Amino acid sequence: MEYAHAVQTHIRHVVIIIQENRSFDNLFHDFPGADTVDYGRSRAGLVRLHPVDLDYAADVDHQHRAFSTEYDDGRMDGWDRAATLPRQDPDFPYAYVPHAEIEPYWDMAEQYTLADRMFQSNTGPSFPAHLYLVAGQGARVASNPNRLETTRFAWGCDSPLTARVDLIAADGAEVPGPYPCFDFPTLADTAVNAGVTWSYYAPGLDHLGNIWSAFDAIRHIRYSPYWENVISPETRVLEDAARADLPNITWVVPSAQNSDHPFPAGKSTRDISVTGQYGPDWVASVVNAIGRSPTWNSSVIFVVWDDWGGWYDHVKPPQLDRMGLGFRVPLIVISPWAKRHYISHVQHEFGSLLRFSELAFDLPSLDTTDRRSDGLRDCFDFSQHPRAFSPIPTLRRPSFFESTRTDLSPDSDY
């Protein structure tokens, strides 16, 4: 109760920035004090981790099937058998992103708190992962919606009528499942019931980022006045943050080019070619907008990646239910109340972000993964003097933060 009271006293704004498809070992290789390795395991022996550019044009399989292959019944040695698009050397997934390409992330992690025991709550790809980040569950979905039609590119209640998802059965097998439009409670629902405000910033329905827009898959929000809380384009968060107009709970989803997601060669767009990645600068710009605003002293920003993207990670995830836990993903905790220069080795998962939000606004539990999750207690020191904000340097001029329409091949498994 003492911790909950401290959170409620100091925090009025929780911002969850969601990036795409990176494991902890992939983004924070050799980060001082963090648990990373130089060699990975395969059945043939050790594999030295090697640098791969953030925007290298190849995507590693990150469906549930890929988790099963890589996890290999707990042996953690199957990354050389993971599929890639286009096909790469078998050791390709044993990779890390060079520090110089993601320096803003390292700056944030060095200044504030970096968690190296943050696990994805599920063992599948982006569609169910994003559901976990708003609801603590994903209806046991094991896959992204299939692409039986290519004329529409949306996930959720706006999917083509022929779209279906696979589910994970009680025995762990993948089985055919329903249309990807669901009706289970989310953190937004408990917030509304308590008079707590929320917004979800995401690219519009005609943009690739819409596939990461979780509330499009929640029927009672998609087809209600609360859909107005889903704000597009996602770049409006920069303006709203700058004028201190963010709600109590905010989710921020990127466009394709700002997402950190690897894009296979040849996946071009109408308006851009997805050959560059600007995720670190995008996140830094959102953090800077909040940090320079009057709401800084009452804010916490969580920067998290939705799934591991197929990339190598050496820490064996605890198996808590048929859905997960999945592999580690990075979590950066940014706040004037976050511990400084701190590495959290405490086990966290996506439900921890929901649990913290529930503590901050005295909300009831969703009785999903938030119930078993910690409230990130070790990441904060509410007895310290609130830290003045120091802007995060960016690598480029942030003139590219324009939502861009994107048409991708149905062959990819984003």
Short mmCIF file of C-alpha atoms in Angstrom, two decimals:
data_model
loop_
_atom_site.label_atom_id
_atom_site.label_comp_id
_atom_site.label_asym_id
_atom_site.label_seq_id
_atom_site.Cartn_x
_atom_site.Cartn_y
_atom_site.Cartn_z
CA MET A 1 0.00 0.00 0.00
CA GLU A 2 2.89 2.36 0.73
CA TYR A 3 4.23 1.93 -2.82
CA ALA A 4 0.76 2.35 -4.34
CA HIS A 5 0.28 5.56 -2.36
CA ALA A 6 3.63 6.89 -3.58
CA VAL A 7 2.72 6.11 -7.20
CA GLN A 8 -0.67 7.77 -6.87
CA THR A 9 0.87 10.81 -5.22
CA HIS A 10 3.49 11.42 -7.87
CA ILE A 11 2.21 10.03 -11.19
CA ARG A 12 -0.66 11.49 -13.21
CA HIS A 13 0.49 10.51 -16.70
CA VAL A 14 1.52 7.04 -17.88
CA VAL A 15 2.83 6.89 -21.45
CA ILE A 16 3.51 3.52 -23.11
CA ILE A 17 5.58 3.85 -26.30
CA ILE A 18 5.46 0.60 -28.28
CA GLN A 19 8.18 -0.25 -30.78
CA GLU A 20 8.59 -3.38 -32.88
CA ASN A 21 10.43 -6.68 -33.00
CA ARG A 22 13.66 -6.57 -31.02
CA SER A 23 15.06 -8.84 -28.34
CA PHE A 24 17.14 -7.55 -25.45
CA ASP A 25 20.35 -9.13 -26.74
CA ASN A 26 19.67 -7.62 -30.16
CA LEU A 27 19.36 -3.99 -29.01
CA PHE A 28 21.47 -3.81 -25.85
CA HIS A 29 24.38 -6.10 -26.59
CA ASP A 30 27.25 -5.31 -24.16
CA PHE A 31 25.28 -2.61 -22.33
CA PRO A 32 27.23 -2.02 -19.10
CA GLY A 33 25.73 -3.92 -16.18
CA ALA A 34 23.07 -5.68 -18.25
CA ASP A 35 22.84 -9.43 -18.84
CA THR A 36 23.98 -9.94 -22.42
CA VAL A 37 26.30 -12.42 -24.15
CA ASP A 38 28.79 -12.50 -27.01
CA TYR A 39 27.94 -16.05 -28.06
CA GLY A 40 24.63 -17.80 -28.67
CA ARG A 41 23.79 -21.47 -28.64
CA SER A 42 22.86 -23.77 -31.49
CA ARG A 43 22.73 -27.57 -31.63
CA ALA A 44 26.06 -27.47 -33.44
CA GLY A 45 27.74 -25.39 -30.73
CA LEU A 46 28.38 -21.73 -29.95
CA VAL A 47 27.66 -18.97 -32.47
CA ARG A 48 29.31 -15.58 -32.14
CA LEU A 49 26.82 -12.70 -32.20
CA HIS A 50 27.48 -10.36 -35.11
CA PRO A 51 26.37 -6.82 -35.99
CA VAL A 52 23.41 -6.31 -38.34
CA ASP A 53 22.21 -2.81 -39.22
CA LEU A 54 18.89 -1.66 -37.79
CA ASP A 55 17.46 -1.25 -41.28
CA TYR A 56 18.98 -4.38 -42.82
CA ALA A 57 16.40 -5.66 -45.31
CA ALA A 58 15.60 -9.09 -43.88
CA ASP A 59 12.92 -10.23 -41.46
CA VAL A 60 13.25 -13.19 -39.08
CA ASP A 61 10.17 -15.34 -38.47
CA HIS A 62 8.52 -14.39 -35.18
CA GLN A 63 5.29 -16.34 -35.26
CA HIS A 64 4.55 -18.79 -32.43
CA ARG A 65 6.12 -21.52 -34.54
CA ALA A 66 9.38 -19.58 -34.53
CA PHE A 67 9.33 -19.31 -30.75
CA SER A 68 8.87 -23.08 -30.51
CA THR A 69 11.78 -23.69 -32.87
CA GLU A 70 14.12 -21.27 -31.11
CA TYR A 71 13.10 -22.20 -27.56
CA ASP A 72 13.48 -25.89 -28.45
CA ASP A 73 11.85 -27.28 -25.30
CA GLY A 74 14.01 -25.04 -23.12
CA ARG A 75 17.34 -25.81 -24.77
CA MET A 76 17.42 -22.27 -26.27
CA ASP A 77 19.43 -23.41 -29.29
CA GLY A 78 17.14 -23.18 -32.32
CA TRP A 79 17.77 -19.76 -33.86
CA ASP A 80 19.82 -21.25 -36.71
CA ARG A 81 16.66 -23.10 -37.78
CA ALA A 82 14.43 -20.03 -37.87
CA ALA A 83 13.13 -18.91 -41.26
CA THR A 84 14.10 -15.54 -42.70
CA LEU A 85 12.61 -13.42 -45.47
CA PRO A 86 14.49 -13.23 -47.77
CA ARG A 87 16.53 -16.30 -46.91
CA GLN A 88 19.75 -15.58 -45.02
CA ASP A 89 22.67 -17.52 -43.59
CA PRO A 90 21.44 -19.86 -40.80
CA ASP A 91 23.35 -17.83 -38.19
CA PHE A 92 21.72 -14.54 -39.26
CA PRO A 93 19.31 -14.31 -36.25
CA TYR A 94 22.29 -14.35 -33.86
CA ALA A 95 22.69 -10.62 -34.33
CA TYR A 96 22.83 -7.32 -32.52
CA VAL A 97 22.33 -3.74 -33.70
CA PRO A 98 25.47 -1.57 -33.54
CA HIS A 99 25.36 0.93 -30.68
CA ALA A 100 25.99 3.91 -32.98
CA GLU A 101 22.73 3.25 -34.86
CA ILE A 102 20.54 3.30 -31.75
CA GLU A 103 22.36 5.78 -29.56
CA PRO A 104 19.19 7.57 -28.39
CA TYR A 105 17.97 4.30 -26.83
CA TRP A 106 21.28 3.84 -25.03
CA ASP A 107 21.18 7.47 -23.83
CA MET A 108 17.72 6.89 -22.33
CA ALA A 109 18.80 3.61 -20.74
CA GLU A 110 21.98 5.12 -19.29
CA GLN A 111 20.16 8.07 -17.75
CA TYR A 112 17.18 6.23 -16.34
CA THR A 113 16.19 2.57 -15.76
CA LEU A 114 16.75 -0.32 -18.15
CA ALA A 115 15.07 -3.66 -17.39
CA ASP A 116 16.88 -6.78 -18.59
CA ARG A 117 14.24 -9.22 -17.30
CA MET A 118 11.26 -7.84 -19.21
CA PHE A 119 9.55 -10.75 -20.97
CA GLN A 120 6.93 -10.68 -23.68
CA SER A 121 3.77 -12.15 -22.12
CA ASN A 122 3.01 -14.31 -25.16
CA THR A 123 5.08 -16.38 -27.56
CA GLY A 124 3.70 -15.13 -30.83
CA PRO A 125 3.82 -12.16 -33.16
CA SER A 126 2.65 -8.56 -33.10
CA PHE A 127 -1.13 -8.90 -33.28
CA PRO A 128 -1.59 -10.76 -29.97
CA ALA A 129 1.36 -8.95 -28.40
CA HIS A 130 -0.34 -5.59 -28.86
CA LEU A 131 -3.51 -6.98 -27.32
CA TYR A 132 -1.53 -7.97 -24.24
CA LEU A 133 -0.25 -4.40 -23.98
CA VAL A 134 -3.78 -3.01 -23.64
CA ALA A 135 -5.59 -5.92 -21.97
CA GLY A 136 -3.12 -8.35 -20.43
CA GLN A 137 -4.43 -11.10 -22.69
CA GLY A 138 -4.77 -11.93 -26.37
CA ALA A 139 -7.68 -14.39 -26.57
CA ARG A 140 -5.10 -17.20 -26.91
CA VAL A 141 -4.24 -15.98 -30.41
CA ALA A 142 -1.05 -17.51 -31.82
CA SER A 143 -0.78 -15.73 -35.16
CA ASN A 144 -1.33 -12.54 -37.05
CA PRO A 145 -4.51 -12.40 -39.14
CA ASN A 146 -3.95 -14.25 -42.38
CA ARG A 147 -3.87 -12.45 -45.71
CA LEU A 148 -6.50 -14.21 -47.78
CA GLU A 149 -7.20 -10.87 -49.44
CA THR A 150 -4.51 -8.38 -50.39
CA THR A 151 -6.69 -5.43 -51.31
CA ARG A 152 -7.14 -4.46 -47.64
CA PHE A 153 -4.32 -4.32 -45.15
CA ALA A 154 -5.73 -4.12 -41.64
CA TRP A 155 -5.83 -6.25 -38.52
CA GLY A 156 -8.78 -6.48 -36.15
CA CYS A 157 -12.39 -5.59 -36.84
CA ASP A 158 -11.33 -3.91 -40.09
CA SER A 159 -9.69 -7.08 -41.44
CA PRO A 160 -11.02 -8.64 -44.64
CA LEU A 161 -14.07 -10.75 -43.82
CA THR A 162 -12.16 -13.89 -44.77
CA ALA A 163 -9.35 -13.22 -42.27
CA ARG A 164 -8.78 -15.68 -39.44
CA VAL A 165 -6.24 -16.19 -36.67
CA ASP A 166 -4.83 -19.38 -35.19
CA LEU A 167 -5.18 -20.18 -31.48
CA ILE A 168 -3.00 -22.10 -29.04
CA ALA A 169 -4.92 -25.12 -27.74
CA ALA A 170 -4.56 -26.61 -24.26
CA ASP A 171 -1.97 -29.08 -25.56
CA GLY A 172 0.12 -26.29 -27.08
CA ALA A 173 -0.86 -27.04 -30.67
CA GLU A 174 -1.92 -24.30 -33.06
CA VAL A 175 -5.50 -24.70 -34.25
CA PRO A 176 -7.68 -22.65 -36.62
CA GLY A 177 -9.40 -19.79 -34.86
CA PRO A 178 -11.92 -16.98 -35.35
CA TYR A 179 -12.19 -13.66 -37.12
CA PRO A 180 -9.80 -11.24 -35.35
CA CYS A 181 -12.41 -8.99 -33.72
CA PHE A 182 -12.87 -9.58 -29.97
CA ASP A 183 -14.80 -8.29 -26.99
CA PHE A 184 -12.79 -8.59 -23.78
CA PRO A 185 -12.09 -5.86 -21.19
CA THR A 186 -9.07 -3.60 -21.61
CA LEU A 187 -7.26 -1.10 -19.42
CA ALA A 188 -9.14 1.60 -21.33
CA ASP A 189 -12.46 0.17 -20.08
CA THR A 190 -11.45 0.16 -16.41
CA ALA A 191 -10.04 3.66 -16.89
CA VAL A 192 -13.29 5.01 -18.33
CA ASN A 193 -15.30 3.46 -15.54
CA ALA A 194 -13.12 5.27 -13.00
CA GLY A 195 -13.12 8.63 -14.77
CA VAL A 196 -9.50 8.20 -15.89
CA THR A 197 -8.71 9.56 -19.35
CA TRP A 198 -6.89 7.68 -22.11
CA SER A 199 -5.73 7.98 -25.71
CA TYR A 200 -4.11 5.65 -28.21
CA TYR A 201 -1.99 7.36 -30.88
CA ALA A 202 -1.64 5.23 -34.02
CA PRO A 203 -1.41 5.57 -37.80
CA GLY A 204 -4.78 5.70 -39.53
CA LEU A 205 -6.59 2.79 -41.10
CA ASP A 206 -4.89 3.34 -44.47
CA HIS A 207 -1.39 3.08 -43.00
CA LEU A 208 0.76 0.06 -42.25
CA GLY A 209 0.95 0.99 -38.57
CA ASN A 210 -2.77 0.30 -38.34
CA ILE A 211 -1.93 -3.39 -38.08
CA TRP A 212 -0.37 -2.54 -34.69
CA SER A 213 -3.44 -0.58 -33.56
CA ALA A 214 -4.76 -2.88 -30.86
CA PHE A 215 -8.11 -1.22 -30.24
CA ASP A 216 -9.12 -1.94 -33.83
CA ALA A 217 -9.49 -5.53 -32.59
CA ILE A 218 -11.74 -4.62 -29.63
CA ARG A 219 -15.29 -4.54 -31.01
CA HIS A 220 -16.89 -2.48 -28.24
CA ILE A 221 -14.30 0.27 -28.73
CA ARG A 222 -13.99 0.13 -32.51
CA TYR A 223 -17.75 0.55 -32.91
CA SER A 224 -18.44 3.07 -30.17
CA PRO A 225 -17.76 6.76 -29.46
CA TYR A 226 -14.57 5.67 -27.66
CA TRP A 227 -12.98 5.07 -31.06
CA GLU A 228 -12.40 8.84 -31.00
CA ASN A 229 -9.77 8.15 -28.34
CA VAL A 230 -7.73 6.39 -31.04
CA ILE A 231 -5.94 9.39 -32.54
CA SER A 232 -4.39 9.53 -36.01
CA PRO A 233 -1.92 10.37 -37.27
CA GLU A 234 0.26 9.16 -34.43
CA THR A 235 2.49 12.23 -34.82
CA ARG A 236 -0.18 14.30 -33.08
CA VAL A 237 1.28 13.02 -29.83
CA LEU A 238 4.17 15.43 -30.35
CA GLU A 239 1.85 18.44 -30.44
CA ASP A 240 -0.38 17.24 -27.60
CA ALA A 241 2.59 16.43 -25.38
CA ALA A 242 4.22 19.79 -26.05
CA ARG A 243 1.13 21.65 -24.92
CA ALA A 244 0.63 19.38 -21.91
CA ASP A 245 -2.57 17.92 -23.35
CA LEU A 246 -1.97 14.22 -22.81
CA PRO A 247 -4.53 12.13 -20.89
CA ASN A 248 -3.81 10.01 -17.83
CA ILE A 249 -2.95 6.89 -19.87
CA THR A 250 -1.41 7.10 -23.33
CA TRP A 251 -0.27 4.46 -25.80
CA VAL A 252 1.90 5.47 -28.76
CA VAL A 253 2.28 3.22 -31.83
CA PRO A 254 4.76 4.09 -34.63
CA SER A 255 4.54 4.26 -38.37
CA ALA A 256 6.38 1.58 -40.30
CA GLN A 257 9.52 3.61 -40.86
CA ASN A 258 9.75 4.65 -37.21
CA SER A 259 9.05 1.19 -35.81
CA ASP A 260 12.45 -0.64 -35.66
CA HIS A 261 10.78 -3.48 -37.58
CA PRO A 262 13.06 -5.03 -40.22
CA PHE A 263 11.52 -4.77 -43.68
CA PRO A 264 12.40 -7.44 -46.25
CA ALA A 265 14.06 -6.29 -49.44
CA GLY A 266 11.63 -5.22 -52.12
CA LYS A 267 8.84 -4.25 -49.71
CA SER A 268 8.28 -0.78 -51.11
CA THR A 269 5.50 1.68 -50.36
CA ARG A 270 3.43 4.14 -52.32
CA ASP A 271 5.05 7.16 -50.76
CA ILE A 272 8.34 5.89 -49.33
CA SER A 273 10.78 3.08 -49.70
CA VAL A 274 11.20 1.43 -46.32
CA THR A 275 14.98 1.39 -46.48
CA GLY A 276 15.75 3.55 -43.46
CA GLN A 277 14.75 3.15 -39.84
CA TYR A 278 14.19 6.17 -37.62
CA GLY A 279 12.77 4.49 -34.52
CA PRO A 280 15.38 5.79 -32.07
CA ASP A 281 14.82 9.40 -33.16
CA TRP A 282 11.04 8.95 -33.18
CA VAL A 283 11.03 7.70 -29.60
CA ALA A 284 13.49 10.39 -28.50
CA SER A 285 11.25 13.07 -30.01
CA VAL A 286 8.20 11.83 -28.09
CA VAL A 287 10.23 11.62 -24.88
CA ASN A 288 11.64 15.12 -25.46
CA ALA A 289 8.18 16.58 -26.08
CA ILE A 290 6.96 15.19 -22.76
CA GLY A 291 10.17 16.02 -20.92
CA ARG A 292 10.04 19.67 -21.96
CA SER A 293 6.37 20.01 -21.01
CA PRO A 294 4.83 21.03 -17.67
CA THR A 295 3.67 17.44 -17.14
CA TRP A 296 7.21 16.04 -16.83
CA ASN A 297 7.25 15.92 -13.03
CA SER A 298 4.06 13.84 -12.94
CA SER A 299 4.89 11.48 -15.82
CA VAL A 300 6.40 8.08 -16.44
CA ILE A 301 7.27 6.90 -19.94
CA PHE A 302 7.66 3.20 -20.68
CA VAL A 303 9.48 2.36 -23.91
CA VAL A 304 8.88 -1.29 -24.79
CA TRP A 305 9.15 -3.56 -27.84
CA ASP A 306 6.13 -5.69 -28.72
CA ASP A 307 7.98 -8.93 -29.49
CA TRP A 308 11.47 -10.30 -29.96
CA GLY A 309 11.26 -10.26 -33.76
CA GLY A 310 12.91 -13.66 -34.08
CA TRP A 311 16.29 -12.31 -32.92
CA TYR A 312 18.51 -14.26 -30.54
CA ASP A 313 18.16 -13.89 -26.79
CA HIS A 314 19.98 -16.11 -24.32
CA VAL A 315 17.72 -15.90 -21.23
CA LYS A 316 15.30 -18.79 -20.91
CA PRO A 317 11.80 -17.38 -20.33
CA PRO A 318 9.69 -18.88 -17.51
CA GLN A 319 6.68 -20.76 -18.87
CA LEU A 320 3.70 -19.53 -16.85
CA ASP A 321 0.81 -20.59 -19.08
CA ARG A 322 0.16 -21.95 -22.54
CA MET A 323 0.82 -18.50 -24.04
CA GLY A 324 4.18 -17.69 -22.47
CA LEU A 325 6.24 -16.09 -21.24
CA GLY A 326 8.02 -15.23 -24.45
CA PHE A 327 11.60 -14.07 -24.91
CA ARG A 328 13.04 -10.93 -23.38
CA VAL A 329 12.34 -7.54 -24.91
CA PRO A 330 13.83 -4.25 -23.75
CA LEU A 331 12.03 -1.95 -21.34
CA ILE A 332 13.24 1.58 -20.59
CA VAL A 333 11.58 3.43 -17.70
CA ILE A 334 11.86 7.20 -18.05
CA SER A 335 10.60 9.52 -15.32
CA PRO A 336 11.85 12.13 -12.87
CA TRP A 337 11.10 9.38 -10.32
CA ALA A 338 12.83 6.51 -12.14
CA LYS A 339 16.03 5.25 -10.57
CA ARG A 340 19.08 6.77 -12.19
CA HIS A 341 21.63 4.66 -14.07
CA TYR A 342 19.82 1.54 -12.86
CA ILE A 343 19.55 -1.95 -14.35
CA SER A 344 16.47 -3.85 -13.17
CA HIS A 345 17.12 -7.59 -12.93
CA VAL A 346 13.61 -8.23 -11.54
CA GLN A 347 11.20 -10.30 -13.64
CA HIS A 348 8.67 -8.12 -15.47
CA GLU A 349 6.22 -8.77 -18.31
CA PHE A 350 3.66 -6.78 -20.30
CA GLY A 351 1.19 -7.14 -17.44
CA SER A 352 3.61 -5.12 -15.29
CA LEU A 353 2.84 -2.01 -17.35
CA LEU A 354 -0.87 -2.55 -16.79
CA ARG A 355 -0.33 -3.26 -13.09
CA PHE A 356 1.61 -0.01 -12.67
CA SER A 357 -1.18 1.91 -14.43
CA GLU A 358 -3.75 0.31 -12.14
CA LEU A 359 -1.72 1.33 -9.10
CA ALA A 360 -1.28 4.89 -10.40
CA PHE A 361 -5.01 5.47 -10.85
CA ASP A 362 -6.41 3.04 -8.26
CA LEU A 363 -8.03 0.87 -10.93
CA PRO A 364 -9.35 -2.65 -10.42
CA SER A 365 -7.43 -5.58 -11.84
CA LEU A 366 -8.34 -6.95 -15.25
CA ASP A 367 -7.68 -10.40 -13.76
CA THR A 368 -5.38 -11.26 -16.64
CA THR A 369 -1.59 -11.17 -16.61
CA ASP A 370 -1.72 -7.95 -14.59
CA ARG A 371 -2.81 -10.07 -11.61
CA ARG A 372 0.43 -12.08 -11.54
CA SER A 373 2.71 -9.21 -12.58
CA ASP A 374 4.78 -6.90 -10.40
CA GLY A 375 4.18 -3.16 -10.36
CA LEU A 376 7.76 -2.24 -11.34
CA ARG A 377 8.46 -1.28 -7.74
CA ASP A 378 12.22 -1.69 -8.05
CA CYS A 379 12.42 0.81 -10.93
CA PHE A 380 11.38 3.87 -8.93
CA ASP A 381 12.60 5.97 -6.02
CA PHE A 382 9.86 8.32 -4.92
CA SER A 383 11.98 9.62 -2.06
CA GLN A 384 14.43 11.28 -4.43
CA HIS A 385 14.19 14.85 -5.65
CA PRO A 386 12.46 14.84 -9.06
CA ARG A 387 15.08 14.86 -11.76
CA ALA A 388 15.17 17.78 -14.18
CA PHE A 389 14.75 16.65 -17.77
CA SER A 390 17.78 16.50 -20.04
CA PRO A 391 16.81 16.25 -23.73
CA ILE A 392 17.79 13.08 -25.59
CA PRO A 393 20.00 13.91 -28.61
CA THR A 394 18.71 12.58 -31.92
CA LEU A 395 20.75 11.26 -34.83
CA ARG A 396 18.96 13.15 -37.60
CA ARG A 397 16.68 16.12 -38.03
CA PRO A 398 13.18 14.84 -37.07
CA SER A 399 11.62 16.10 -40.30
CA PHE A 400 10.52 12.62 -41.33
CA PHE A 401 7.79 12.24 -38.70
CA GLU A 402 5.02 12.13 -41.25
CA SER A 403 2.66 9.17 -41.40
CA THR A 404 3.21 7.37 -44.68
CA ARG A 405 0.90 5.07 -46.57
CA THR A 406 2.38 1.63 -46.94
CA ASP A 407 1.44 -1.31 -49.14
CA LEU A 408 3.39 -4.47 -48.37
CA SER A 409 3.41 -7.94 -49.81
CA PRO A 410 1.09 -10.49 -48.16
CA ASP A 411 4.10 -12.81 -47.86
CA SER A 412 5.53 -11.07 -44.83
CA ASP A 413 4.46 -11.99 -41.30
CA TYR A 414 4.53 -8.68 -39.51
#
